[in-house]
Amino acid sequence: MKNLYTCDYLHNSGKIYSKVYICPEESQYHWKSKKRYPYICDYLHNSGKICGKACICPEGCQHHWKSKKRYPCTDCGKPTATDCGRCAEHIRGYYVMQYYNKLRNKAQKLDLIDC
């Protein structure tokens, strides 16, 4: 049994054409044609620019689809991947406030129990 090669080609009309070939050179005819990519990679680089490459997957292009999503810092706009949304320079204040709130809640609980 011979190896069969399939060619799935997205035509300009939006239809997908599938054809089975015996020789791989014949199936590569459509690879030379212009392809349409329905998604754009929205990865945010350190410089603040978006990647913007056309891609097939909604997750991103071949270089960025596994990377952690980055969002601008809430204070300065620098790209960051932290959960709170702040960069390394501004994250300290976030954790300090979180710690103070934790202490305040403990103190309020102790005051309610003692009363």
Coordinates of C-alpha atoms in Angstrom, one line a residue, residues 11-102:
H11 CA -9.9 28.7 -0.8
N12 CA -10.5 32.4 -1.1
S13 CA -14.3 31.7 -1.1
G14 CA -13.9 30.2 2.4
K15 CA -14.4 26.6 1.4
I16 CA -11.9 23.9 2.5
Y17 CA -10.9 21.6 -0.3
S18 CA -9.4 18.2 0.5
K19 CA -7.7 16.1 -2.0
V20 CA -5.7 12.9 -1.6
Y21 CA -2.4 12.6 -3.5
I22 CA 0.0 9.7 -3.9
C23 CA 3.1 11.9 -4.4
P24 CA 4.0 14.6 -1.7
E25 CA 5.1 17.0 -4.4
E26 CA 1.6 17.2 -5.8
S27 CA 0.1 18.0 -2.4
Q28 CA 2.5 20.9 -1.9
Y29 CA 1.0 22.9 -4.8
H30 CA -1.4 24.8 -2.5
W31 CA 1.3 25.5 0.1
K32 CA 2.8 28.0 -2.3
S33 CA -0.5 30.0 -2.4
K34 CA -1.4 32.8 0.0
K35 CA -3.0 31.6 3.2
R36 CA -5.6 33.3 5.3
Y37 CA -5.0 33.4 9.1
P38 CA -8.1 34.2 11.1
Y39 CA -6.3 35.3 14.3
I40 CA -3.7 37.8 15.4
C41 CA -1.2 37.2 18.2
D42 CA -1.8 39.6 21.1
Y43 CA 1.4 38.9 23.0
L44 CA 2.7 42.0 24.8
H45 CA 6.5 42.4 24.4
N46 CA 8.8 44.0 27.1
S47 CA 8.9 47.1 24.9
G48 CA 5.1 47.5 25.2
K49 CA 4.4 46.6 21.6
I50 CA 2.0 43.8 20.6
C51 CA 3.4 40.9 18.5
G52 CA 0.6 41.3 15.8
K53 CA 1.6 38.3 13.7
A54 CA -1.2 36.4 11.9
C55 CA -1.7 32.9 13.3
I56 CA -4.0 29.9 13.0
C57 CA -4.6 29.3 16.7
P58 CA -6.5 31.8 19.0
E59 CA -3.8 31.3 21.7
G60 CA -1.2 33.0 19.6
C61 CA 1.6 32.6 17.1
Q62 CA 4.1 29.7 17.0
H63 CA 6.5 31.6 19.3
H64 CA 4.0 32.9 22.0
W65 CA 1.2 30.4 22.3
K66 CA 2.6 28.8 25.4
S67 CA 3.8 32.0 27.1
K68 CA 2.1 33.5 30.1
K69 CA -0.3 36.4 29.3
R70 CA 1.1 39.8 30.2
Y71 CA -0.9 42.9 31.1
P72 CA 0.2 46.5 31.6
C73 CA 1.0 47.5 35.2
T74 CA -1.8 49.5 36.8
D75 CA 0.6 52.2 38.0
C76 CA 3.2 52.7 35.2
G77 CA 1.9 50.7 32.2
K78 CA 4.9 48.4 32.0
P79 CA 4.1 44.8 30.8
T80 CA 3.8 42.3 33.7
A81 CA 2.6 38.8 34.3
T82 CA 1.9 39.0 38.0
D83 CA -1.5 38.1 39.4
C84 CA -2.1 41.5 41.0
G85 CA -1.3 43.4 37.8
R86 CA 1.7 45.4 39.1
C87 CA 5.3 45.4 38.0
A88 CA 8.3 44.5 40.2
E89 CA 8.7 48.2 41.2
H90 CA 5.1 48.7 42.4
I91 CA 4.3 45.2 43.7
R92 CA 5.9 45.8 47.1
G93 CA 3.2 48.3 48.0
Y94 CA 0.5 45.8 47.1
Y95 CA 1.8 43.1 49.4
V96 CA 2.4 45.6 52.2
M97 CA -1.2 46.7 52.0
Q98 CA -2.3 43.1 51.8
Y99 CA -0.4 42.3 55.0
Y100 CA -1.8 45.4 56.9
N101 CA -5.3 44.3 55.9
K102 CA -4.7 40.8 57.2

